mmCIF file of C-alpha atoms in Angstrom:
data_model
loop_
_atom_site.group_PDB
_atom_site.id
_atom_site.type_symbol
_atom_site.label_atom_id
_atom_site.label_comp_id
_atom_site.label_asym_id
_atom_site.label_seq_id
_atom_site.Cartn_x
_atom_site.Cartn_y
_atom_site.Cartn_z
ATOM 1 C CA MET X 148 -35.572 20.865 -21.217
ATOM 2 C CA SER X 149 -37.888 18.046 -20.089
ATOM 3 C CA GLY X 150 -34.913 16.232 -18.577
ATOM 4 C CA MET X 151 -33.953 19.323 -16.593
ATOM 5 C CA HIS X 152 -37.511 19.717 -15.263
ATOM 6 C CA MET X 153 -37.629 16.049 -14.234
ATOM 7 C CA ALA X 154 -34.351 16.387 -12.356
ATOM 8 C CA ILE X 155 -35.540 19.543 -10.592
ATOM 9 C CA ASP X 156 -38.858 17.879 -9.637
ATOM 10 C CA THR X 157 -36.958 14.884 -8.220
ATOM 11 C CA LEU X 158 -34.792 17.133 -6.066
ATOM 12 C CA LYS X 159 -37.862 19.012 -4.842
ATOM 13 C CA VAL X 160 -39.589 15.743 -3.870
ATOM 14 C CA MET X 161 -36.509 14.636 -1.936
ATOM 15 C CA ALA X 162 -36.353 17.989 -0.155
ATOM 16 C CA ARG X 163 -40.088 17.892 0.663
ATOM 17 C CA HIS X 164 -39.819 14.441 2.248
ATOM 18 C CA ALA X 165 -36.256 14.736 3.566
ATOM 19 C CA GLU X 166 -37.191 13.979 7.176
ATOM 20 C CA THR X 167 -39.064 10.813 6.190
ATOM 21 C CA LEU X 168 -36.154 9.585 4.072
ATOM 22 C CA PHE X 169 -33.641 10.356 6.814
ATOM 23 C CA ALA X 170 -35.650 8.545 9.481
ATOM 24 C CA ALA X 171 -36.030 5.465 7.270
ATOM 25 C CA HIS X 172 -32.336 5.496 6.467
ATOM 26 C CA MET X 173 -31.098 5.821 10.031
ATOM 27 C CA GLU X 174 -33.724 3.865 11.973
ATOM 28 C CA ASN X 175 -35.061 1.183 9.586
ATOM 29 C CA GLN X 176 -32.073 0.427 7.329
ATOM 30 C CA GLY X 177 -33.732 2.193 4.384
ATOM 31 C CA THR X 178 -37.154 0.600 4.863
ATOM 32 C CA LEU X 179 -40.204 2.853 4.504
ATOM 33 C CA TYR X 180 -43.357 1.261 5.968
ATOM 34 C CA ASP X 181 -46.728 1.705 4.286
ATOM 35 C CA THR X 182 -48.570 3.634 6.997
ATOM 36 C CA PRO X 183 -51.134 6.435 6.756
ATOM 37 C CA GLU X 184 -48.479 8.909 7.869
ATOM 38 C CA ASN X 185 -46.214 7.878 4.994
ATOM 39 C CA ALA X 186 -48.900 7.564 2.307
ATOM 40 C CA THR X 187 -48.216 10.980 0.736
ATOM 41 C CA ALA X 188 -44.468 10.498 0.796
ATOM 42 C CA ILE X 189 -44.704 6.978 -0.674
ATOM 43 C CA LYS X 190 -46.881 8.179 -3.550
ATOM 44 C CA ALA X 191 -44.493 11.020 -4.458
ATOM 45 C CA LEU X 192 -41.349 8.945 -4.052
ATOM 46 C CA ARG X 193 -42.741 6.080 -6.148
ATOM 47 C CA THR X 194 -43.585 8.489 -8.938
ATOM 48 C CA HIS X 195 -39.938 9.506 -9.211
ATOM 49 C CA ARG X 196 -38.670 5.917 -8.645
ATOM 50 C CA LEU X 197 -36.889 6.840 -5.425
ATOM 51 C CA ILE X 198 -38.297 3.795 -3.609
ATOM 52 C CA TRP X 199 -39.136 0.300 -4.825
ATOM 53 C CA GLN X 200 -41.124 -2.729 -3.720
ATOM 54 C CA LEU X 201 -40.145 -6.301 -4.558
ATOM 55 C CA ASP X 202 -43.424 -7.910 -3.481
ATOM 56 C CA SER X 203 -46.620 -6.051 -4.270
ATOM 57 C CA ASP X 204 -48.295 -7.579 -1.214
ATOM 58 C CA ALA X 205 -45.576 -6.352 1.178
ATOM 59 C CA ASP X 206 -46.347 -3.587 3.647
ATOM 60 C CA HIS X 207 -43.078 -1.703 3.172
ATOM 61 C CA TYR X 208 -40.885 -0.107 0.505
ATOM 62 C CA GLN X 209 -37.121 0.069 0.160
ATOM 63 C CA MET X 210 -35.201 3.231 -0.698
ATOM 64 C CA SER X 211 -33.343 3.275 -3.992
ATOM 65 C CA GLN X 212 -29.626 2.604 -3.956
ATOM 66 C CA TYR X 213 -28.887 6.076 -5.289
ATOM 67 C CA VAL X 214 -30.769 7.751 -2.453
ATOM 68 C CA THR X 215 -28.922 5.571 0.065
ATOM 69 C CA GLN X 216 -25.554 6.447 -1.463
ATOM 70 C CA LEU X 217 -26.418 10.155 -1.388
ATOM 71 C CA LEU X 218 -27.320 9.988 2.313
ATOM 72 C CA ASP X 219 -24.211 7.931 3.100
ATOM 73 C CA HIS X 220 -22.082 10.496 1.293
ATOM 74 C CA SER X 221 -23.601 13.384 3.214
ATOM 75 C CA LEU X 222 -23.279 11.529 6.535
ATOM 76 C CA ARG X 223 -19.869 9.947 5.800
ATOM 77 C CA HIS X 224 -21.512 6.705 6.927
ATOM 78 C CA TYR X 225 -18.534 4.398 7.324
ATOM 79 C CA ARG X 226 -20.619 1.286 7.975
ATOM 80 C CA ARG X 227 -21.921 1.216 4.419
ATOM 81 C CA HIS X 228 -19.273 3.117 2.540
ATOM 82 C CA GLN X 229 -17.537 0.825 0.040
ATOM 83 C CA ALA X 230 -15.568 3.387 -1.968
ATOM 84 C CA ASP X 231 -12.387 1.315 -1.856
ATOM 85 C CA GLU X 232 -14.012 -1.319 -4.058
ATOM 86 C CA SER X 233 -14.534 1.239 -6.849
ATOM 87 C CA VAL X 234 -11.002 2.632 -7.042
ATOM 88 C CA GLN X 235 -9.686 -0.102 -9.312
ATOM 89 C CA SER X 236 -12.703 -0.017 -11.650
ATOM 90 C CA ILE X 237 -12.495 3.762 -12.106
ATOM 91 C CA TRP X 238 -8.758 3.550 -12.797
ATOM 92 C CA MET X 239 -9.381 0.857 -15.445
ATOM 93 C CA ARG X 240 -12.051 3.044 -17.064
ATOM 94 C CA LEU X 241 -9.651 5.984 -17.125
ATOM 95 C CA THR X 242 -6.699 4.093 -18.640
ATOM 96 C CA ASN X 243 -8.482 1.591 -20.904
ATOM 97 C CA HIS X 244 -11.204 3.868 -22.266
ATOM 98 C CA LEU X 245 -10.877 7.617 -21.773
ATOM 99 C CA LEU X 246 -7.107 7.818 -22.117
ATOM 100 C CA ILE X 247 -7.057 5.818 -25.358
ATOM 101 C CA GLN X 248 -9.801 7.936 -26.882
ATOM 102 C CA TYR X 249 -8.095 11.150 -25.747
ATOM 103 C CA GLN X 250 -4.756 10.185 -27.301
ATOM 104 C CA ASP X 251 -6.464 9.095 -30.518
ATOM 105 C CA ALA X 252 -8.460 12.338 -30.798
ATOM 106 C CA LYS X 253 -5.345 14.410 -30.115
ATOM 107 C CA ARG X 254 -3.327 12.477 -32.682
ATOM 108 C CA ARG X 255 -6.031 13.097 -35.308
ATOM 109 C CA SER X 256 -6.304 16.805 -34.334
ATOM 110 C CA LEU X 257 -9.992 16.562 -33.391
ATOM 111 C CA GLN X 258 -10.262 19.736 -31.348
ATOM 112 C CA LEU X 259 -13.837 19.346 -30.083
ATOM 113 C CA GLU X 260 -13.374 15.694 -29.130
ATOM 114 C CA THR X 261 -10.033 16.431 -27.473
ATOM 115 C CA LYS X 262 -11.622 19.168 -25.361
ATOM 116 C CA ARG X 263 -14.549 16.929 -24.377
ATOM 117 C CA LEU X 264 -12.318 13.982 -23.490
ATOM 118 C CA SER X 265 -9.935 16.194 -21.522
ATOM 119 C CA GLN X 266 -12.864 17.303 -19.358
ATOM 120 C CA ASP X 267 -13.958 13.685 -18.932
ATOM 121 C CA LEU X 268 -10.409 12.747 -17.921
ATOM 122 C CA GLN X 269 -10.260 15.476 -15.301
ATOM 123 C CA GLU X 270 -13.684 14.562 -13.876
ATOM 124 C CA CYS X 271 -12.753 10.878 -13.769
ATOM 125 C CA LEU X 272 -9.452 11.567 -12.037
ATOM 126 C CA HIS X 273 -11.110 13.904 -9.518
ATOM 127 C CA GLU X 274 -13.646 11.159 -8.785
ATOM 128 C CA LEU X 275 -10.785 8.671 -8.362
ATOM 129 C CA ILE X 276 -8.935 10.992 -5.957
ATOM 130 C CA GLU X 277 -12.081 11.643 -3.917
ATOM 131 C CA LEU X 278 -12.834 7.918 -3.699
ATOM 132 C CA MET X 279 -9.306 7.090 -2.544
ATOM 133 C CA GLN X 280 -9.427 9.754 0.139
ATOM 134 C CA GLN X 281 -12.891 8.665 1.315
ATOM 135 C CA ALA X 282 -11.898 4.988 1.286
ATOM 136 C CA THR X 283 -8.799 5.759 3.341
ATOM 137 C CA LEU X 284 -10.629 7.894 5.874
ATOM 138 C CA THR X 285 -13.315 5.219 6.171
ATOM 139 C CA PHE X 286 -10.922 2.992 8.091
ATOM 140 C CA ALA X 287 -10.043 5.870 10.403
ATOM 141 C CA TYR X 288 -13.759 6.081 11.270
ATOM 142 C CA TYR X 289 -13.715 2.378 12.151
ATOM 143 C CA VAL X 290 -10.719 2.890 14.434
ATOM 144 C CA THR X 291 -12.337 5.880 16.141
ATOM 145 C CA GLY X 292 -15.668 4.094 16.650
ATOM 146 C CA GLY X 293 -14.133 0.773 17.662
ATOM 147 C CA PHE X 294 -17.103 -1.119 16.107
ATOM 148 C CA THR X 295 -19.252 -0.103 19.066
ATOM 149 C CA TYR X 296 -22.372 -0.158 16.896
ATOM 150 C CA ILE X 297 -22.150 -3.996 17.145
ATOM 151 C CA THR X 298 -23.115 -5.193 20.621
ATOM 152 C CA ASP X 299 -22.114 -8.861 20.284
ATOM 153 C CA LEU X 300 -18.379 -9.452 20.759
ATOM 154 C CA GLU X 301 -18.245 -12.394 18.357
ATOM 155 C CA LEU X 302 -19.841 -10.381 15.542
ATOM 156 C CA ARG X 303 -17.673 -7.380 16.397
ATOM 157 C CA LEU X 304 -14.566 -9.549 16.021
ATOM 158 C CA LYS X 305 -15.724 -10.844 12.621
ATOM 159 C CA GLU X 306 -16.470 -7.293 11.483
ATOM 160 C CA ASN X 307 -12.983 -6.215 12.533
ATOM 161 C CA GLU X 308 -11.424 -9.071 10.534
ATOM 162 C CA TYR X 309 -13.545 -8.176 7.500
ATOM 163 C CA VAL X 310 -12.620 -4.477 7.663
ATOM 164 C CA LEU X 311 -8.941 -5.355 8.118
ATOM 165 C CA GLU X 312 -9.062 -7.522 4.991
ATOM 166 C CA ARG X 313 -10.662 -4.634 3.073
ATOM 167 C CA ALA X 314 -7.905 -2.311 4.252
ATOM 168 C CA ARG X 315 -5.259 -4.755 3.021
ATOM 169 C CA LYS X 316 -6.949 -4.988 -0.372
ATOM 170 C CA LEU X 317 -7.015 -1.193 -0.623
ATOM 171 C CA ASN X 318 -3.341 -1.119 0.322
ATOM 172 C CA ASP X 319 -2.629 -3.549 -2.537
ATOM 173 C CA VAL X 320 -4.573 -1.287 -4.916
ATOM 174 C CA LEU X 321 -2.568 1.769 -3.822
ATOM 175 C CA ASP X 322 0.695 -0.156 -4.243
ATOM 176 C CA SER X 323 -0.302 -1.000 -7.831
ATOM 177 C CA PHE X 324 0.151 2.677 -8.797
ATOM 178 C CA LYS X 325 3.796 2.881 -9.906
ATOM 179 C CA LEU X 326 5.452 6.210 -10.655
ATOM 180 C CA ASP X 327 7.325 4.909 -13.695
ATOM 181 C CA GLU X 328 4.080 3.586 -15.186
ATOM 182 C CA LEU X 329 2.378 6.937 -14.586
ATOM 183 C CA GLN X 330 5.269 8.693 -16.312
ATOM 184 C CA GLN X 331 4.992 6.334 -19.266
ATOM 185 C CA ILE X 332 1.236 6.918 -19.531
ATOM 186 C CA ALA X 333 1.549 10.704 -19.228
ATOM 187 C CA GLY X 334 4.359 10.998 -21.759
ATOM 188 C CA ALA X 335 4.902 14.605 -22.843
ATOM 189 C CA ASP X 336 1.249 15.643 -22.708
ATOM 190 C CA PRO X 337 0.918 18.689 -20.368
ATOM 191 C CA LEU X 338 -2.608 17.762 -19.212
ATOM 192 C CA LEU X 339 -1.729 14.146 -18.394
ATOM 193 C CA ARG X 340 1.507 15.144 -16.663
ATOM 194 C CA ARG X 341 -0.374 17.598 -14.457
ATOM 195 C CA LEU X 342 -3.051 15.039 -13.594
ATOM 196 C CA LEU X 343 -0.939 11.884 -13.229
ATOM 197 C CA LEU X 344 2.378 13.278 -11.994
ATOM 198 C CA LYS X 345 1.216 16.110 -9.736
ATOM 199 C CA TYR X 346 -2.239 15.568 -8.272
ATOM 200 C CA LEU X 347 -2.343 11.747 -8.175
ATOM 201 C CA PRO X 348 1.074 11.188 -6.437
ATOM 202 C CA ASP X 349 0.167 13.697 -3.704
ATOM 203 C CA THR X 350 -3.077 11.827 -3.056
ATOM 204 C CA LEU X 351 -1.301 8.456 -3.076
ATOM 205 C CA THR X 352 1.236 9.684 -0.513
ATOM 206 C CA PHE X 353 -1.511 10.954 1.790
ATOM 207 C CA CYS X 354 -3.633 7.797 1.428
ATOM 208 C CA ARG X 355 -0.697 5.446 2.023
ATOM 209 C CA ARG X 356 0.345 7.295 5.160
ATOM 210 C CA GLU X 357 -3.187 7.318 6.602
ATOM 211 C CA LEU X 358 -3.885 3.718 5.589
ATOM 212 C CA VAL X 359 -0.707 2.382 7.215
ATOM 213 C CA ASP X 360 -1.672 4.138 10.454
ATOM 214 C CA SER X 361 -5.192 2.678 10.274
ATOM 215 C CA LEU X 362 -3.824 -0.818 9.574
ATOM 216 C CA HIS X 363 -1.667 -0.702 12.712
ATOM 217 C CA LYS X 364 -4.568 0.489 14.849
ATOM 218 C CA LEU X 365 -6.978 -2.065 13.370
ATOM 219 C CA ASN X 366 -4.475 -4.844 14.152
ATOM 220 C CA ASN X 367 -4.177 -3.648 17.741
ATOM 221 C CA LEU X 368 -7.962 -3.442 18.004
ATOM 222 C CA LEU X 369 -8.233 -6.979 16.618
ATOM 223 C CA LEU X 370 -5.865 -8.338 19.275
ATOM 224 C CA ARG X 371 -7.812 -6.579 22.021
ATOM 225 C CA LEU X 372 -11.126 -7.929 20.703
ATOM 226 C CA ARG X 373 -9.757 -11.469 20.569
ATOM 227 C CA SER X 374 -8.685 -11.184 24.190
ATOM 228 C CA ASN X 375 -12.121 -9.859 25.149
ATOM 229 C CA VAL X 376 -13.808 -12.702 23.264
ATOM 230 C CA GLN X 377 -11.706 -15.287 25.103
ATOM 231 C CA GLN X 378 -12.625 -13.739 28.456
ATOM 232 C CA HIS X 379 -16.277 -13.615 27.425
ATOM 233 C CA ARG X 380 -16.225 -17.308 26.494
ATOM 234 C CA LEU X 381 -14.592 -18.171 29.830
ATOM 235 C CA ILE X 382 -17.230 -16.236 31.763
ATOM 236 C CA ALA X 383 -19.989 -17.883 29.714
ATOM 237 C CA ALA X 384 -18.530 -21.305 30.497
ATOM 238 C CA PHE X 385 -18.505 -20.458 34.226
ATOM 239 C CA GLU X 386 -22.138 -19.335 34.041
ATOM 240 C CA ALA X 387 -23.180 -22.505 32.222
ATOM 241 C CA ARG X 388 -21.373 -24.663 34.801
ATOM 242 C CA HIS X 389 -22.990 -22.753 37.652
ATOM 243 C CA GLU X 390 -26.435 -23.264 36.127
ATOM 244 C CA ARG X 391 -25.839 -27.009 35.940
ATOM 245 C CA GLN X 392 -24.310 -27.122 39.456
ATOM 246 C CA PRO X 393 -25.648 -24.238 41.594
ATOM 247 C CA GLY X 394 -23.203 -24.922 44.421
ATOM 248 C CA TRP X 395 -20.113 -24.911 42.233
ATOM 249 C CA GLU X 396 -17.610 -22.072 42.632
ATOM 250 C CA PRO X 397 -14.675 -21.419 40.280
ATOM 251 C CA SER X 398 -11.165 -21.631 41.738
ATOM 252 C CA ILE X 399 -7.901 -20.500 40.278
ATOM 253 C CA GLU X 400 -6.270 -23.812 41.275
ATOM 254 C CA GLY X 401 -8.709 -25.754 39.146
ATOM 255 C CA ILE X 402 -7.988 -23.515 36.182
ATOM 256 C CA MET X 403 -4.194 -23.722 36.493
ATOM 257 C CA ARG X 404 -4.046 -27.503 37.174
ATOM 258 C CA LEU X 405 -3.441 -29.257 33.881
ATOM 259 C CA PRO X 406 -5.134 -32.557 32.968
ATOM 260 C CA THR X 407 -3.125 -35.755 33.455
ATOM 261 C CA ALA X 408 -2.997 -36.419 29.710
ATOM 262 C CA LEU X 409 -1.142 -33.140 29.158
ATOM 263 C CA LEU X 410 1.465 -33.964 31.821
ATOM 264 C CA LYS X 411 2.822 -36.986 29.913
ATOM 265 C CA ALA X 412 5.942 -36.364 27.857
ATOM 266 C CA GLU X 413 8.408 -38.364 25.791
ATOM 267 C CA PRO X 414 11.747 -39.162 27.499
ATOM 268 C CA TRP X 415 14.541 -36.695 26.762
ATOM 269 C CA ILE X 416 17.850 -38.472 26.252
ATOM 270 C CA LEU X 417 20.737 -36.412 27.663
ATOM 271 C CA VAL X 418 24.398 -36.867 26.761
ATOM 272 C CA ALA X 419 26.923 -36.098 29.543
ATOM 273 C CA TYR X 420 30.318 -34.561 28.885
ATOM 274 C CA PRO X 421 33.108 -34.365 31.502
ATOM 275 C CA ASN X 422 34.348 -31.069 32.805
ATOM 276 C CA THR X 423 38.042 -31.167 31.955
ATOM 277 C CA ASP X 424 38.709 -28.023 33.964
ATOM 278 C CA ASP X 425 37.543 -29.599 37.268
ATOM 279 C CA SER X 426 40.387 -31.153 39.325
ATOM 280 C CA GLN X 427 37.972 -33.564 41.047
ATOM 281 C CA HIS X 428 37.616 -35.490 37.775
ATOM 282 C CA GLU X 429 41.388 -35.808 37.266
ATOM 283 C CA PRO X 430 41.750 -39.406 38.667
ATOM 284 C CA TRP X 431 38.875 -40.672 36.584
ATOM 285 C CA LEU X 432 40.155 -38.931 33.440
ATOM 286 C CA SER X 433 43.646 -40.329 34.072
ATOM 287 C CA THR X 434 42.244 -43.859 34.149
ATOM 288 C CA LEU X 435 40.538 -43.280 30.808
ATOM 289 C CA ALA X 436 43.610 -41.672 29.315
ATOM 290 C CA SER X 437 45.827 -44.633 30.265
ATOM 291 C CA GLY X 438 43.834 -46.949 28.033
ATOM 292 C CA ILE X 439 44.161 -44.801 24.934
ATOM 293 C CA ARG X 440 46.333 -46.407 22.254
ATOM 294 C CA HIS X 441 49.337 -44.467 21.070
ATOM 295 C CA SER X 442 49.287 -43.882 17.333
ATOM 296 C CA SER X 443 52.459 -43.589 15.322
ATOM 297 C CA PRO X 444 53.269 -40.108 14.130
ATOM 298 C CA GLN X 445 52.188 -39.311 10.649
ATOM 299 C CA PRO X 446 54.937 -38.566 8.127
ATOM 300 C CA THR X 447 55.334 -34.911 7.422
ATOM 301 C CA ASP X 448 54.867 -33.653 3.912
ATOM 302 C CA GLU X 449 58.030 -32.689 2.099
ATOM 303 C CA HIS X 450 57.999 -29.145 0.865
ATOM 304 C CA VAL X 451 59.430 -28.449 -2.570
ATOM 305 C CA LEU X 452 61.132 -25.119 -3.061
ATOM 306 C CA ILE X 453 59.830 -23.107 -6.000
ATOM 307 C CA ASP X 454 61.907 -20.448 -7.686
ATOM 308 C CA VAL X 455 60.211 -17.056 -7.563
ATOM 309 C CA GLU X 456 60.909 -14.679 -10.408
ATOM 310 C CA ASP X 457 61.721 -11.125 -9.404
ATOM 311 C CA ASN X 458 59.653 -8.782 -11.581
ATOM 312 C CA CYS X 459 60.506 -5.585 -9.739
ATOM 313 C CA PHE X 460 62.647 -4.305 -12.610
ATOM 314 C CA SER X 461 60.519 -5.620 -15.474
ATOM 315 C CA GLU X 462 58.451 -3.388 -17.713
ATOM 316 C CA SER X 463 55.232 -2.260 -16.018
ATOM 317 C CA ILE X 464 51.894 -3.108 -17.563
ATOM 318 C CA GLN X 465 49.531 -0.236 -18.118
ATOM 319 C CA PRO X 466 46.035 -0.881 -16.716
ATOM 320 C CA GLU X 467 43.248 -1.153 -19.234
ATOM 321 C CA THR X 468 41.284 2.065 -19.605
ATOM 322 C CA ASN X 469 37.640 1.922 -18.564
ATOM 323 C CA PRO X 470 35.503 2.862 -21.607
ATOM 324 C CA LEU X 471 32.868 4.476 -19.351
ATOM 325 C CA GLN X 472 35.548 6.728 -17.809
ATOM 326 C CA VAL X 473 36.686 7.733 -21.319
ATOM 327 C CA ALA X 474 33.078 8.509 -22.304
ATOM 328 C CA ALA X 475 32.625 10.634 -19.159
ATOM 329 C CA ASP X 476 35.801 12.651 -19.986
ATOM 330 C CA ILE X 477 34.522 13.221 -23.534
ATOM 331 C CA VAL X 478 31.186 14.507 -22.218
ATOM 332 C CA PHE X 479 32.920 16.929 -19.817
ATOM 333 C CA GLN X 480 35.223 18.249 -22.541
ATOM 334 C CA GLU X 481 32.366 18.799 -24.994
ATOM 335 C CA VAL X 482 30.275 20.630 -22.383
ATOM 336 C CA ILE X 483 33.201 22.962 -21.517
ATOM 337 C CA GLN X 484 34.374 23.631 -25.069
ATOM 338 C CA HIS X 485 30.941 24.248 -26.623
ATOM 339 C CA ASP X 486 29.069 25.578 -23.561
ATOM 340 C CA LEU X 487 26.452 22.822 -23.796
ATOM 341 C CA THR X 488 23.666 21.700 -21.486
ATOM 342 C CA LEU X 489 23.344 17.968 -21.821
ATOM 343 C CA ASN X 490 21.355 15.240 -20.078
ATOM 344 C CA ALA X 491 23.160 12.068 -19.155
ATOM 345 C CA SER X 492 20.402 9.973 -20.745
ATOM 346 C CA ASP X 493 20.900 11.782 -24.090
ATOM 347 C CA ALA X 494 24.652 11.210 -23.942
ATOM 348 C CA TYR X 495 23.993 7.553 -23.106
ATOM 349 C CA GLN X 496 22.002 7.140 -26.337
ATOM 350 C CA LEU X 497 24.432 9.144 -28.502
ATOM 351 C CA LEU X 498 27.505 7.243 -27.323
ATOM 352 C CA GLU X 499 25.657 3.873 -27.618
ATOM 353 C CA LEU X 500 27.197 2.585 -24.402
ATOM 354 C CA ASP X 501 27.005 -1.139 -23.726
ATOM 355 C CA CYS X 502 25.992 -0.980 -20.060
ATOM 356 C CA PRO X 503 22.923 -0.251 -17.921
ATOM 357 C CA ILE X 504 22.089 3.431 -17.606
ATOM 358 C CA ASP X 505 22.455 3.190 -13.802
ATOM 359 C CA ASP X 506 26.165 2.303 -14.254
ATOM 360 C CA TRP X 507 26.533 5.276 -16.597
ATOM 361 C CA LEU X 508 25.009 7.702 -14.088
ATOM 362 C CA LEU X 509 27.211 6.345 -11.290
ATOM 363 C CA THR X 510 30.299 6.667 -13.507
ATOM 364 C CA LEU X 511 29.486 10.328 -14.250
ATOM 365 C CA ILE X 512 29.105 11.097 -10.541
ATOM 366 C CA ASN X 513 32.397 9.386 -9.644
ATOM 367 C CA ALA X 514 34.241 10.934 -12.617
ATOM 368 C CA LEU X 515 33.111 14.426 -11.687
ATOM 369 C CA GLY X 516 34.321 13.918 -8.109
ATOM 370 C CA SER X 517 37.761 12.746 -9.283
ATOM 371 C CA CYS X 518 38.330 15.376 -11.982
ATOM 372 C CA THR X 519 41.455 17.507 -11.773
ATOM 373 C CA GLY X 520 42.736 20.588 -13.521
ATOM 374 C CA GLY X 521 39.785 22.775 -12.575
ATOM 375 C CA ILE X 522 37.257 20.692 -14.502
ATOM 376 C CA GLU X 523 35.239 19.987 -11.364
ATOM 377 C CA GLN X 524 34.893 23.761 -10.835
ATOM 378 C CA ALA X 525 33.754 24.340 -14.430
ATOM 379 C CA ILE X 526 31.081 21.614 -14.513
ATOM 380 C CA LEU X 527 27.648 21.998 -12.895
ATOM 381 C CA ALA X 528 25.673 18.783 -12.314
ATOM 382 C CA GLU X 529 21.960 18.927 -11.491
ATOM 383 C CA TYR X 530 20.241 15.748 -10.332
ATOM 384 C CA ILE X 531 16.777 14.985 -11.762
ATOM 385 C CA GLU X 532 15.056 12.988 -9.024
ATOM 386 C CA ASP X 533 11.719 11.333 -8.352
ATOM 387 C CA PRO X 534 10.287 10.760 -4.866
ATOM 388 C CA ASP X 535 10.100 7.184 -3.689
ATOM 389 C CA PRO X 536 6.417 6.028 -3.782
ATOM 390 C CA ARG X 537 6.729 4.309 -0.400
ATOM 391 C CA PHE X 538 9.151 6.663 1.389
ATOM 392 C CA PRO X 539 8.465 10.245 0.210
ATOM 393 C CA ASP X 540 11.564 11.624 1.994
ATOM 394 C CA GLN X 541 13.836 9.546 -0.241
ATOM 395 C CA PHE X 542 14.509 10.205 -3.918
ATOM 396 C CA TRP X 543 15.648 8.168 -6.916
ATOM 397 C CA THR X 544 18.028 9.816 -9.384
ATOM 398 C CA ARG X 545 16.482 9.446 -12.827
ATOM 399 C CA ASP X 546 18.872 11.630 -14.820
ATOM 400 C CA ILE X 547 21.717 14.160 -14.488
ATOM 401 C CA ARG X 548 21.777 17.497 -16.303
ATOM 402 C CA ILE X 549 25.362 18.588 -17.028
ATOM 403 C CA SER X 550 26.186 22.169 -17.984
ATOM 404 C CA GLN X 551 29.030 24.675 -17.751
ATOM 405 C CA ARG X 552 29.100 26.603 -14.479
ATOM 406 C CA GLN X 553 28.524 30.289 -15.063
ATOM 407 C CA THR X 554 31.176 32.470 -13.464
ATOM 408 C CA LEU X 555 30.447 35.942 -12.121
#
């Protein structure tokens, strides 16, 4: 109970001095100066360790990191928000710690531990989803603001480059989430499948779409800032020259005229070819042609006749039967005769086929399209697909469920 009372007292102190904390956060970068007006607030905040002082002789205090993060979260302060740097660490904690303990507790039938770890997993994943969304929207805030909180163009350009690099790192983190790996981690567990195959892919799709849009806009903003910086440097150079020479005036001719050193170039050796279609060059070409030596004709190669055997009336050779086609016919016959519902992946393992499973799925699709005798009307094929992680409108066929079509 003492812990609960301490937490409640801390919240009350923050509420009592909320205006002081907000002013220090927004106006003084989290610095709270030791003045008579702030004496009461400093005493209360120090008691609950909400502010700290590195040098005891200093005349100011600094707000605790946790208070700063709370204010940044409430304000959505994009200048300080670094949520993208925590996405990878939270994911590693979820997969390397909580998930292993959860699977171990479930395997050993520890009901209480399984329930506790399942709650921890859900909280951790919700924190991961919130961080990814906040980190993605952070870059949209940068695009909207255009770094106008920085007055110097040079520093604004460097900030844009830094934010763009952060966005690329976050994009790499989002690309590291692969759907097949999530399916392997989730397995057949209902809780993990709901968390990793339903909620997380939806968030990844949203974050990737928003981040790609922000990356394009940040690149365009970077190009515009570089152009502005170049113009600013040119204007500064004109001002400096005018200060040294008050009577000097800039002229466009002086800017466009290149120095002599830049006008020197290596000689370019050109090779001329005559225009054989021009009649004016005919006399000159005739003079050249008259001096050409005549070469003796080369002996022609003797062709040897080869007897060709006529095989039109010989016994025809039957083409070799494709074993995958035979396996597909067997699967169709078994499904029709025994009214089965069978997955192509299960048939692939039962038949022990010596080929990649992608070839087997393609063979089933082609065999069903070329079936005759009413088999194509009796077979119902359902495609089990997964959305592409990069292009959500496209799907990858993972398996095919084959069953007998029910007739009315």
